[in-house]
mmCIF file of C-alpha atoms and ligand atoms in Angstrom:
data_model
loop_
_atom_site.group_PDB
_atom_site.id
_atom_site.type_symbol
_atom_site.label_atom_id
_atom_site.label_comp_id
_atom_site.label_asym_id
_atom_site.label_seq_id
_atom_site.Cartn_x
_atom_site.Cartn_y
_atom_site.Cartn_z
ATOM 1 C CA MET V 1 -21.999 14.832 7.645
ATOM 2 C CA GLU V 2 -19.365 15.828 5.171
ATOM 3 C CA ARG V 3 -19.864 15.167 1.482
ATOM 4 C CA TRP V 4 -17.248 12.352 1.433
ATOM 5 C CA GLN V 5 -18.907 10.660 4.400
ATOM 6 C CA ARG V 6 -22.218 10.649 2.595
ATOM 7 C CA ILE V 7 -20.528 9.166 -0.520
ATOM 8 C CA LEU V 8 -18.811 6.525 1.617
ATOM 9 C CA SER V 9 -22.185 5.611 3.207
ATOM 10 C CA GLU V 10 -23.521 4.922 -0.250
ATOM 11 C CA SER V 11 -20.849 2.202 -0.846
ATOM 12 C CA ILE V 12 -21.862 -1.282 -1.967
ATOM 13 C CA THR V 13 -21.596 -3.865 0.802
ATOM 14 C CA ASP V 14 -23.865 -6.672 -0.292
ATOM 15 C CA PRO V 15 -23.706 -9.230 -3.167
ATOM 16 C CA ASP V 16 -27.292 -8.441 -4.159
ATOM 17 C CA GLN V 17 -26.501 -4.766 -4.578
ATOM 18 C CA LEU V 18 -23.495 -5.780 -6.640
ATOM 19 C CA ALA V 19 -25.716 -7.864 -8.887
ATOM 20 C CA CYS V 20 -27.693 -4.697 -9.687
ATOM 21 C CA HIS V 21 -24.546 -3.125 -11.166
ATOM 22 C CA LEU V 22 -22.676 -6.084 -12.754
ATOM 23 C CA PRO V 23 -23.674 -9.229 -14.555
ATOM 24 C CA ILE V 24 -22.850 -11.460 -11.572
ATOM 25 C CA ASP V 25 -24.512 -14.292 -9.636
ATOM 26 C CA PRO V 26 -24.616 -13.114 -5.982
ATOM 27 C CA GLU V 27 -25.158 -16.652 -4.581
ATOM 28 C CA PRO V 28 -21.524 -17.976 -4.657
ATOM 29 C CA LEU V 29 -20.296 -14.661 -3.250
ATOM 30 C CA ARG V 30 -22.340 -14.851 0.007
ATOM 31 C CA PRO V 31 -19.933 -17.217 1.907
ATOM 32 C CA VAL V 32 -16.978 -15.194 0.692
ATOM 33 C CA VAL V 33 -18.457 -11.984 1.981
ATOM 34 C CA ALA V 34 -19.478 -13.588 5.268
ATOM 35 C CA ARG V 35 -15.763 -14.310 5.882
ATOM 36 C CA TYR V 36 -14.201 -11.317 4.190
ATOM 37 C CA PRO V 37 -16.606 -8.346 4.012
ATOM 38 C CA LEU V 38 -17.417 -6.480 0.872
ATOM 39 C CA ARG V 39 -17.188 -2.769 0.400
ATOM 40 C CA ILE V 40 -16.732 -0.875 -2.850
ATOM 41 C CA THR V 41 -17.349 2.789 -3.351
ATOM 42 C CA ARG V 42 -19.583 3.642 -6.206
ATOM 43 C CA TYR V 43 -16.710 5.634 -7.697
ATOM 44 C CA TYR V 44 -14.359 2.724 -7.636
ATOM 45 C CA LEU V 45 -17.026 0.331 -8.998
ATOM 46 C CA SER V 46 -17.561 2.753 -11.890
ATOM 47 C CA LEU V 47 -14.040 2.173 -13.085
ATOM 48 C CA ILE V 48 -14.795 -1.473 -14.035
ATOM 49 C CA ARG V 49 -15.071 -1.867 -17.795
ATOM 50 C CA GLU V 50 -15.475 -5.631 -18.204
ATOM 51 C CA ARG V 51 -15.566 -8.884 -16.245
ATOM 52 C CA ASP V 52 -12.249 -9.760 -14.573
ATOM 53 C CA ASP V 53 -10.535 -6.535 -15.606
ATOM 54 C CA PRO V 54 -7.894 -5.165 -13.256
ATOM 55 C CA VAL V 55 -10.336 -3.131 -11.188
ATOM 56 C CA TRP V 56 -12.825 -6.026 -10.986
ATOM 57 C CA ARG V 57 -10.171 -8.424 -9.775
ATOM 58 C CA GLN V 58 -9.023 -6.113 -7.053
ATOM 59 C CA CYS V 59 -12.457 -5.426 -5.497
ATOM 60 C CA ILE V 60 -15.017 -8.158 -6.441
ATOM 61 C CA PRO V 61 -15.180 -11.080 -4.035
ATOM 62 C CA ASP V 62 -14.068 -14.450 -5.504
ATOM 63 C CA PRO V 63 -14.790 -17.947 -4.138
ATOM 64 C CA LEU V 64 -11.046 -18.613 -4.663
ATOM 65 C CA GLU V 65 -10.558 -16.617 -1.428
ATOM 66 C CA LEU V 66 -12.033 -19.547 0.460
ATOM 67 C CA GLU V 67 -9.855 -22.274 -1.162
ATOM 68 C CA PRO V 68 -7.856 -24.077 1.504
ATOM 69 C CA ASP V 69 -4.314 -22.860 1.284
ATOM 70 C CA ALA V 70 -1.170 -23.155 3.427
ATOM 71 C CA LEU V 71 -0.965 -19.440 3.735
ATOM 72 C CA SER V 72 -0.895 -17.490 6.903
ATOM 73 C CA LEU V 73 -3.423 -15.341 8.804
ATOM 74 C CA ASP V 74 -0.583 -13.028 9.853
ATOM 75 C CA PRO V 75 2.396 -13.672 7.597
ATOM 76 C CA LEU V 76 4.489 -10.743 8.803
ATOM 77 C CA ASN V 77 3.995 -11.736 12.428
ATOM 78 C CA GLU V 78 2.603 -8.294 13.163
ATOM 79 C CA LYS V 79 0.794 -9.581 16.206
ATOM 80 C CA ARG V 80 4.042 -10.685 17.900
ATOM 81 C CA LEU V 81 5.749 -7.417 16.804
ATOM 82 C CA SER V 82 3.028 -5.407 18.473
ATOM 83 C CA PRO V 83 4.103 -4.443 22.039
ATOM 84 C CA VAL V 84 0.963 -2.321 22.484
ATOM 85 C CA PRO V 85 -2.347 -2.313 20.648
ATOM 86 C CA GLY V 86 -2.185 -0.926 17.133
ATOM 87 C CA LEU V 87 1.621 -0.363 17.104
ATOM 88 C CA ILE V 88 4.042 -2.521 15.099
ATOM 89 C CA HIS V 89 7.705 -2.257 15.975
ATOM 90 C CA ARG V 90 9.896 -4.279 13.672
ATOM 91 C CA TYR V 91 12.760 -1.935 12.827
ATOM 92 C CA PRO V 92 14.610 -0.042 15.563
ATOM 93 C CA ASP V 93 14.008 3.538 14.375
ATOM 94 C CA ARG V 94 10.454 3.413 12.958
ATOM 95 C CA VAL V 95 7.059 2.094 13.939
ATOM 96 C CA VAL V 96 3.718 1.525 12.191
ATOM 97 C CA LEU V 97 0.615 2.871 13.861
ATOM 98 C CA MET V 98 -2.537 1.127 12.686
ATOM 99 C CA VAL V 99 -4.914 4.052 13.268
ATOM 100 C CA SER V 100 -7.902 2.764 11.279
ATOM 101 C CA SER V 101 -9.445 -0.550 10.556
ATOM 102 C CA ALA V 102 -11.677 0.557 7.762
ATOM 103 C CA CYS V 103 -11.142 1.318 4.060
ATOM 104 C CA PRO V 104 -13.565 2.777 1.453
ATOM 105 C CA THR V 105 -13.022 -0.237 -0.788
ATOM 106 C CA PHE V 106 -11.812 -3.534 0.664
ATOM 107 C CA CYS V 107 -9.099 -4.960 -1.539
ATOM 108 C CA ARG V 108 -9.479 -8.668 -1.986
ATOM 109 C CA PHE V 109 -5.738 -9.132 -1.805
ATOM 110 C CA CYS V 110 -5.225 -7.110 1.427
ATOM 111 C CA THR V 111 -2.298 -8.225 3.579
ATOM 112 C CA ARG V 112 -4.331 -7.576 6.664
ATOM 113 C CA LYS V 113 -7.563 -9.073 5.454
ATOM 114 C CA ASN V 114 -7.568 -11.694 8.211
ATOM 115 C CA ARG V 115 -6.668 -9.222 10.933
ATOM 116 C CA LEU V 116 -8.807 -6.155 10.444
ATOM 117 C CA ASP V 117 -12.109 -5.982 12.131
ATOM 118 C CA ARG V 118 -14.171 -4.435 9.334
ATOM 119 C CA LYS V 119 -17.247 -3.703 11.317
ATOM 120 C CA GLY V 120 -16.382 -0.332 12.750
ATOM 121 C CA ASN V 121 -15.962 2.585 10.519
ATOM 122 C CA ALA V 122 -12.541 3.894 11.279
ATOM 123 C CA ARG V 123 -10.844 3.642 14.711
ATOM 124 C CA PHE V 124 -8.578 0.657 15.029
ATOM 125 C CA PHE V 125 -8.636 0.562 18.794
ATOM 126 C CA ASP V 126 -10.130 2.631 21.560
ATOM 127 C CA SER V 127 -7.172 4.370 23.089
ATOM 128 C CA MET V 128 -3.972 5.360 21.426
ATOM 129 C CA GLU V 129 -2.482 6.455 24.740
ATOM 130 C CA ALA V 130 -0.379 3.345 25.191
ATOM 131 C CA ALA V 131 1.079 3.743 21.706
ATOM 132 C CA TYR V 132 2.048 7.402 22.277
ATOM 133 C CA GLU V 133 3.647 6.540 25.488
ATOM 134 C CA TYR V 134 5.566 3.692 23.892
ATOM 135 C CA ILE V 135 6.999 6.128 21.290
ATOM 136 C CA GLU V 136 7.678 8.805 23.897
ATOM 137 C CA ARG V 137 9.707 6.434 26.003
ATOM 138 C CA ARG V 138 11.945 5.424 23.104
ATOM 139 C CA PRO V 139 14.070 8.220 21.698
ATOM 140 C CA VAL V 140 15.448 5.917 19.010
ATOM 141 C CA ILE V 141 12.117 6.032 17.163
ATOM 142 C CA ARG V 142 12.315 8.884 14.676
ATOM 143 C CA ASP V 143 9.736 7.891 11.979
ATOM 144 C CA VAL V 144 6.026 6.920 12.509
ATOM 145 C CA ILE V 145 3.962 5.432 9.735
ATOM 146 C CA LEU V 146 0.212 5.918 9.938
ATOM 147 C CA SER V 147 -1.455 2.912 8.361
ATOM 148 C CA GLY V 148 -4.463 0.711 8.874
ATOM 149 C CA GLY V 149 -6.845 0.203 7.143
ATOM 150 C CA ASP V 150 -6.924 3.727 5.671
ATOM 151 C CA PRO V 151 -5.922 6.628 8.001
ATOM 152 C CA LEU V 152 -7.794 9.052 5.850
ATOM 153 C CA LEU V 153 -11.103 7.517 6.807
ATOM 154 C CA LEU V 154 -10.674 9.233 10.134
ATOM 155 C CA THR V 155 -12.271 12.658 10.316
ATOM 156 C CA ASP V 156 -10.102 15.692 9.928
ATOM 157 C CA ASP V 157 -10.342 16.272 13.695
ATOM 158 C CA GLY V 158 -9.606 12.618 14.583
ATOM 159 C CA LEU V 159 -6.549 12.649 12.335
ATOM 160 C CA GLU V 160 -5.391 16.056 13.630
ATOM 161 C CA ASN V 161 -5.501 14.808 17.165
ATOM 162 C CA ILE V 162 -3.106 12.051 16.300
ATOM 163 C CA LEU V 163 -0.789 14.400 14.343
ATOM 164 C CA LEU V 164 -0.816 16.945 17.112
ATOM 165 C CA ARG V 165 0.168 14.392 19.706
ATOM 166 C CA LEU V 166 2.958 12.962 17.486
ATOM 167 C CA GLN V 167 4.234 16.390 16.652
ATOM 168 C CA ALA V 168 4.741 17.110 20.323
ATOM 169 C CA ILE V 169 7.239 14.173 20.703
ATOM 170 C CA PRO V 170 10.613 15.828 20.312
ATOM 171 C CA HIS V 171 12.634 12.915 18.925
ATOM 172 C CA LEU V 172 10.152 12.202 16.084
ATOM 173 C CA GLU V 173 11.656 13.583 12.921
ATOM 174 C CA MET V 174 8.877 12.776 10.460
ATOM 175 C CA ILE V 175 5.451 11.216 9.922
ATOM 176 C CA ARG V 176 4.378 9.101 7.043
ATOM 177 C CA LEU V 177 0.819 8.262 6.041
ATOM 178 C CA ASN V 178 -0.177 5.295 3.804
ATOM 179 C CA THR V 179 -3.475 5.633 1.941
ATOM 180 C CA ARG V 180 -5.359 4.240 -1.012
ATOM 181 C CA ILE V 181 -8.031 6.901 -0.779
ATOM 182 C CA PRO V 182 -6.980 8.997 -3.800
ATOM 183 C CA VAL V 183 -8.090 6.095 -5.984
ATOM 184 C CA THR V 184 -10.960 4.597 -3.922
ATOM 185 C CA LEU V 185 -12.616 7.751 -2.536
ATOM 186 C CA PRO V 186 -10.988 10.824 -4.109
ATOM 187 C CA GLU V 187 -13.688 13.065 -2.772
ATOM 188 C CA ARG V 188 -12.046 12.658 0.659
ATOM 189 C CA ILE V 189 -9.042 14.750 -0.439
ATOM 190 C CA THR V 190 -10.481 18.147 0.347
ATOM 191 C CA GLN V 191 -8.731 21.528 0.546
ATOM 192 C CA GLN V 192 -9.655 21.600 4.195
ATOM 193 C CA LEU V 193 -7.943 18.293 4.860
ATOM 194 C CA CYS V 194 -4.770 19.517 3.046
ATOM 195 C CA LEU V 195 -4.765 22.846 4.926
ATOM 196 C CA MET V 196 -4.712 20.770 8.144
ATOM 197 C CA LEU V 197 -2.094 18.190 6.903
ATOM 198 C CA LYS V 198 0.373 20.884 5.856
ATOM 199 C CA ARG V 199 0.714 22.075 9.453
ATOM 200 C CA TYR V 200 2.426 18.789 10.282
ATOM 201 C CA HIS V 201 5.403 18.749 7.967
ATOM 202 C CA PRO V 202 7.598 16.898 7.355
ATOM 203 C CA LEU V 203 4.682 14.672 6.380
ATOM 204 C CA TYR V 204 5.046 12.161 3.619
ATOM 205 C CA ILE V 205 2.205 10.313 1.974
ATOM 206 C CA ASN V 206 2.512 6.994 0.183
ATOM 207 C CA THR V 207 -0.385 6.223 -2.094
ATOM 208 C CA HIS V 208 -1.265 2.681 -3.134
ATOM 209 C CA ILE V 209 -2.005 2.577 -6.879
ATOM 210 C CA ASN V 210 -1.815 -0.701 -8.713
ATOM 211 C CA HIS V 211 -3.030 -0.028 -12.312
ATOM 212 C CA PRO V 212 -3.239 2.766 -14.812
ATOM 213 C CA MET V 213 -7.047 2.319 -14.887
ATOM 214 C CA GLU V 214 -7.112 3.676 -11.287
ATOM 215 C CA ILE V 215 -5.657 6.995 -12.609
ATOM 216 C CA THR V 216 -8.593 9.139 -13.629
ATOM 217 C CA PRO V 217 -9.350 12.874 -13.642
ATOM 218 C CA SER V 218 -10.717 12.522 -10.090
ATOM 219 C CA SER V 219 -7.738 10.736 -8.700
ATOM 220 C CA MET V 220 -5.373 13.015 -10.508
ATOM 221 C CA GLU V 221 -7.095 16.061 -8.960
ATOM 222 C CA ALA V 222 -6.880 14.432 -5.478
ATOM 223 C CA CYS V 223 -3.132 13.829 -5.832
ATOM 224 C CA ALA V 224 -2.568 17.370 -7.174
ATOM 225 C CA VAL V 225 -4.273 18.854 -4.112
ATOM 226 C CA LEU V 226 -1.934 16.790 -1.862
ATOM 227 C CA ALA V 227 1.179 17.681 -3.856
ATOM 228 C CA ASP V 228 0.199 21.354 -3.801
ATOM 229 C CA ALA V 229 0.147 21.164 -0.001
ATOM 230 C CA GLY V 230 3.880 20.420 -0.292
ATOM 231 C CA ILE V 231 3.426 16.761 0.678
ATOM 232 C CA PRO V 232 6.102 14.576 -0.944
ATOM 233 C CA LEU V 233 4.155 11.696 -2.607
ATOM 234 C CA GLY V 234 5.452 8.141 -3.092
ATOM 235 C CA ASN V 235 3.552 5.099 -4.228
ATOM 236 C CA GLN V 236 3.539 1.460 -3.302
ATOM 237 C CA THR V 237 2.251 -1.000 -5.876
ATOM 238 C CA VAL V 238 1.420 -4.692 -5.037
ATOM 239 C CA LEU V 239 2.372 -7.087 -7.744
ATOM 240 C CA LEU V 240 -0.874 -8.927 -8.522
ATOM 241 C CA LYS V 241 -1.575 -11.763 -10.874
ATOM 242 C CA GLY V 242 -4.079 -10.766 -13.591
ATOM 243 C CA VAL V 243 -3.861 -7.129 -12.593
ATOM 244 C CA ASN V 244 -0.442 -5.695 -13.213
ATOM 245 C CA ASP V 245 1.976 -8.662 -13.644
ATOM 246 C CA ASP V 246 2.963 -7.384 -17.017
ATOM 247 C CA PRO V 247 5.999 -5.228 -17.853
ATOM 248 C CA GLU V 248 4.165 -2.900 -20.246
ATOM 249 C CA VAL V 249 1.346 -2.240 -17.772
ATOM 250 C CA MET V 250 3.792 -1.601 -14.978
ATOM 251 C CA LYS V 251 5.956 0.719 -17.056
ATOM 252 C CA GLN V 252 2.865 2.717 -18.055
ATOM 253 C CA LEU V 253 1.796 2.877 -14.394
ATOM 254 C CA MET V 254 5.133 4.086 -13.168
ATOM 255 C CA GLN V 255 5.381 6.762 -15.802
ATOM 256 C CA LYS V 256 1.837 7.951 -15.179
ATOM 257 C CA LEU V 257 2.581 8.179 -11.455
ATOM 258 C CA LEU V 258 5.380 10.607 -12.196
ATOM 259 C CA THR V 259 3.063 12.834 -14.201
ATOM 260 C CA LEU V 260 1.005 13.072 -10.974
ATOM 261 C CA ARG V 261 4.116 14.156 -8.997
ATOM 262 C CA ILE V 262 4.198 10.743 -7.303
ATOM 263 C CA ARG V 263 7.569 9.004 -7.003
ATOM 264 C CA PRO V 264 7.260 5.185 -7.272
ATOM 265 C CA TYR V 265 8.692 3.855 -4.013
ATOM 266 C CA TYR V 266 8.064 0.060 -3.798
ATOM 267 C CA ILE V 267 6.761 -2.727 -5.842
ATOM 268 C CA HIS V 268 5.751 -5.365 -3.312
ATOM 269 C CA GLN V 269 5.858 -9.108 -3.861
ATOM 270 C CA MET V 270 2.559 -10.473 -2.505
ATOM 271 C CA ASP V 271 2.649 -11.444 1.112
ATOM 272 C CA LEU V 272 1.846 -15.078 1.959
ATOM 273 C CA VAL V 273 -1.660 -14.181 3.172
ATOM 274 C CA LYS V 274 -4.474 -16.706 3.653
ATOM 275 C CA GLY V 275 -7.204 -16.063 1.147
ATOM 276 C CA THR V 276 -5.076 -14.271 -1.442
ATOM 277 C CA GLY V 277 -3.197 -17.219 -3.143
ATOM 278 C CA HIS V 278 -4.863 -16.575 -6.446
ATOM 279 C CA PHE V 279 -3.094 -13.197 -6.700
ATOM 280 C CA ARG V 280 0.461 -14.567 -6.279
ATOM 281 C CA THR V 281 2.968 -14.308 -9.060
ATOM 282 C CA SER V 282 6.549 -15.681 -9.226
ATOM 283 C CA VAL V 283 9.488 -13.636 -8.106
ATOM 284 C CA GLN V 284 10.879 -14.377 -11.518
ATOM 285 C CA GLN V 285 8.036 -12.366 -13.088
ATOM 286 C CA GLY V 286 8.721 -9.558 -10.771
ATOM 287 C CA LEU V 287 12.355 -9.561 -11.772
ATOM 288 C CA ARG V 288 11.388 -9.563 -15.410
ATOM 289 C CA ILE V 289 9.286 -6.505 -14.788
ATOM 290 C CA MET V 290 12.107 -4.715 -12.979
ATOM 291 C CA ALA V 291 14.456 -5.512 -15.882
ATOM 292 C CA ALA V 292 11.928 -3.944 -18.235
ATOM 293 C CA LEU V 293 11.958 -0.760 -16.149
ATOM 294 C CA ARG V 294 15.601 -0.252 -15.259
ATOM 295 C CA GLY V 295 17.235 1.728 -18.089
ATOM 296 C CA HIS V 296 14.174 1.571 -20.250
ATOM 297 C CA THR V 297 12.394 4.443 -18.578
ATOM 298 C CA SER V 298 13.354 7.307 -16.201
ATOM 299 C CA GLY V 299 15.237 6.275 -13.191
ATOM 300 C CA LEU V 300 12.562 8.102 -11.234
ATOM 301 C CA ALA V 301 10.042 5.635 -12.633
ATOM 302 C CA THR V 302 11.986 2.741 -11.191
ATOM 303 C CA PRO V 303 10.999 1.655 -7.685
ATOM 304 C CA SER V 304 12.566 -1.001 -5.539
ATOM 305 C CA TYR V 305 11.104 -4.481 -5.796
ATOM 306 C CA VAL V 306 10.754 -5.752 -2.262
ATOM 307 C CA ILE V 307 9.777 -9.003 -0.592
ATOM 308 C CA ASP V 308 8.526 -8.589 2.959
ATOM 309 C CA LEU V 309 9.978 -11.819 4.493
ATOM 310 C CA PRO V 310 7.737 -14.135 6.416
ATOM 311 C CA LYS V 311 7.712 -14.012 10.192
ATOM 312 C CA GLY V 312 8.481 -10.354 10.308
ATOM 313 C CA LYS V 313 12.112 -10.772 9.131
ATOM 314 C CA GLY V 314 11.828 -7.476 7.236
ATOM 315 C CA LYS V 315 11.801 -6.235 3.678
ATOM 316 C CA VAL V 316 14.531 -7.140 1.247
ATOM 317 C CA ALA V 317 15.014 -5.555 -2.120
ATOM 318 C CA VAL V 318 15.622 -8.066 -4.953
ATOM 319 C CA LEU V 319 17.458 -7.329 -8.097
ATOM 320 C CA PRO V 320 17.933 -9.198 -11.345
ATOM 321 C CA ASP V 321 21.076 -11.319 -11.172
ATOM 322 C CA GLU V 322 23.241 -8.754 -12.872
ATOM 323 C CA VAL V 323 26.546 -9.141 -11.210
ATOM 324 C CA LYS V 324 29.306 -11.668 -11.595
ATOM 325 C CA ARG V 325 32.784 -11.250 -10.142
ATOM 326 C CA GLN V 326 36.110 -12.498 -11.440
ATOM 327 C CA GLY V 327 39.017 -11.415 -9.213
ATOM 328 C CA GLU V 328 38.768 -7.655 -8.974
ATOM 329 C CA THR V 329 36.467 -7.307 -11.981
ATOM 330 C CA LEU V 330 32.716 -7.092 -11.864
ATOM 331 C CA PHE V 331 30.723 -8.127 -14.928
ATOM 332 C CA LEU V 332 27.517 -6.162 -15.017
ATOM 333 C CA ARG V 333 24.568 -6.632 -17.333
ATOM 334 C CA ASN V 334 23.125 -3.344 -18.606
ATOM 335 C CA TYR V 335 19.558 -2.662 -19.770
ATOM 336 C CA MET V 336 20.553 -3.669 -23.371
ATOM 337 C CA GLY V 337 21.597 -7.112 -22.074
ATOM 338 C CA GLU V 338 25.328 -6.361 -22.733
ATOM 339 C CA ILE V 339 27.828 -7.645 -20.210
ATOM 340 C CA ILE V 340 30.251 -4.850 -19.327
ATOM 341 C CA ALA V 341 33.399 -5.313 -17.275
ATOM 342 C CA TYR V 342 33.918 -2.852 -14.344
ATOM 343 C CA PRO V 343 37.058 -2.646 -12.185
ATOM 344 C CA ASP V 344 35.916 -2.860 -8.528
ATOM 345 C CA GLY V 345 37.172 -0.404 -5.888
ATOM 346 C CA LYS V 346 39.437 -1.858 -3.166
ATOM 347 C CA GLU V 347 37.754 -2.983 0.058
ATOM 348 C CA GLU V 348 39.093 -1.595 3.244
ATOM 349 C CA THR V 349 40.578 -4.476 5.199
ATOM 350 C CA GLU V 350 40.837 -4.149 8.953
ATOM 351 C CA GLY V 351 44.261 -4.666 10.407
HETATM 352 C C1 PLP G 1 7.377 -1.721 5.692
HETATM 353 C C2 PLP G 1 7.447 -1.464 7.128
HETATM 354 C C3 PLP G 1 8.102 -0.336 7.627
HETATM 355 C C4 PLP G 1 8.679 0.774 6.750
HETATM 356 O O1 PLP G 1 9.635 0.285 5.958
HETATM 357 P P1 PLP G 1 10.471 1.284 4.994
HETATM 358 O O2 PLP G 1 11.335 0.364 4.205
HETATM 359 O O3 PLP G 1 11.250 2.255 5.846
HETATM 360 O O4 PLP G 1 9.447 1.942 4.171
HETATM 361 C C5 PLP G 1 8.190 -0.150 8.991
HETATM 362 N N1 PLP G 1 7.606 -1.057 9.822
HETATM 363 C C6 PLP G 1 7.029 -2.192 9.364
HETATM 364 C C7 PLP G 1 6.438 -3.080 10.399
HETATM 365 C C8 PLP G 1 6.905 -2.393 8.001
HETATM 366 O O5 PLP G 1 6.211 -3.362 7.563
HETATM 367 S S1 SF4 G 2 -6.628 -0.083 1.134
HETATM 368 FE FE1 SF4 G 2 -4.939 -1.150 2.028
HETATM 369 S S2 SF4 G 2 -5.580 -1.779 4.090
HETATM 370 FE FE2 SF4 G 2 -7.421 -1.207 2.874
HETATM 371 S S3 SF4 G 2 -8.074 -3.155 2.024
HETATM 372 FE FE3 SF4 G 2 -6.804 -2.202 0.483
HETATM 373 S S4 SF4 G 2 -4.780 -3.070 0.871
HETATM 374 FE FE4 SF4 G 2 -5.985 -3.459 2.715
#
């Protein structure tokens, strides 16, 4: 067993264990955990400073998860967009491969919380063969995103088998890997892992960091090792009520990410997922946060704010309502709130 596997096996999975570490009554959490399992690494738990702080809210089960809501088990329609097990094909040229169903820490707001079978430790499904063949037969697919669960919960060998197989598909131009492990189980990012990963370039990694409290010397070191392996790092943040729905917090997070050589990629509006309603914010608040970033900090610290439309209609980027048109003049609002006239270029008209 590798060191990180031992650390993972010491994670907290039971409300009684939790009550040994936090001033919390385990009783009301039992039905929540029966429906949506609990797992928190000791490392991630150690980041909690007080009740209901941003780390607490992301990982500690809450009876609100069982409130009846009109939200969906599968808001993005991933089931219908899945032609073979574990593969989601929504956009023509890129697919998501759900290679793992496990995570070191189960986020209470997880988009796939109703879909992932959390019992196993890593593999999402038994055989990837059908998924490989699906990609092989479709030359239009040029980008594969490894997701889950967390792909980095696979062993180095398990992950390398997937990468090897994908690398052999001539029309694939790149591989992406989405992971939250640098902030939930930083010990997993070993030199050995990175030596392996760097043989599969162009490989991009998107981390999932939601709050400056998640950035510690350990997670910084993990990200540094990845960046040193020449892996371009991006980050996806989910906009979460009571966690990061605040312009100052979000600005601090984006700026800190850049110091870790991570380029903020997306801020996601919460998906309409059953059991996560208490994390939802208004789009208006998201737009306020975007307005507080654009122009007020480095452009590199300004990601796109995206809504993943229900029923698998795709992601759209939303912008503050900054444009008005009068004839051929655009009136644009800058970061100071000034309205500036801008003469538009001519549109090509087809004859
Ligand atoms: C988000 C997503 C992608 C990738 O979208 P990008 O905007 O290219 O990052 C691809 N497939 C599915 C199903 C997705 O949800
Ligand atoms: S790490 Fe990602 S997949 Fe895993 S529980 Fe959190 S949001 Fe869900």
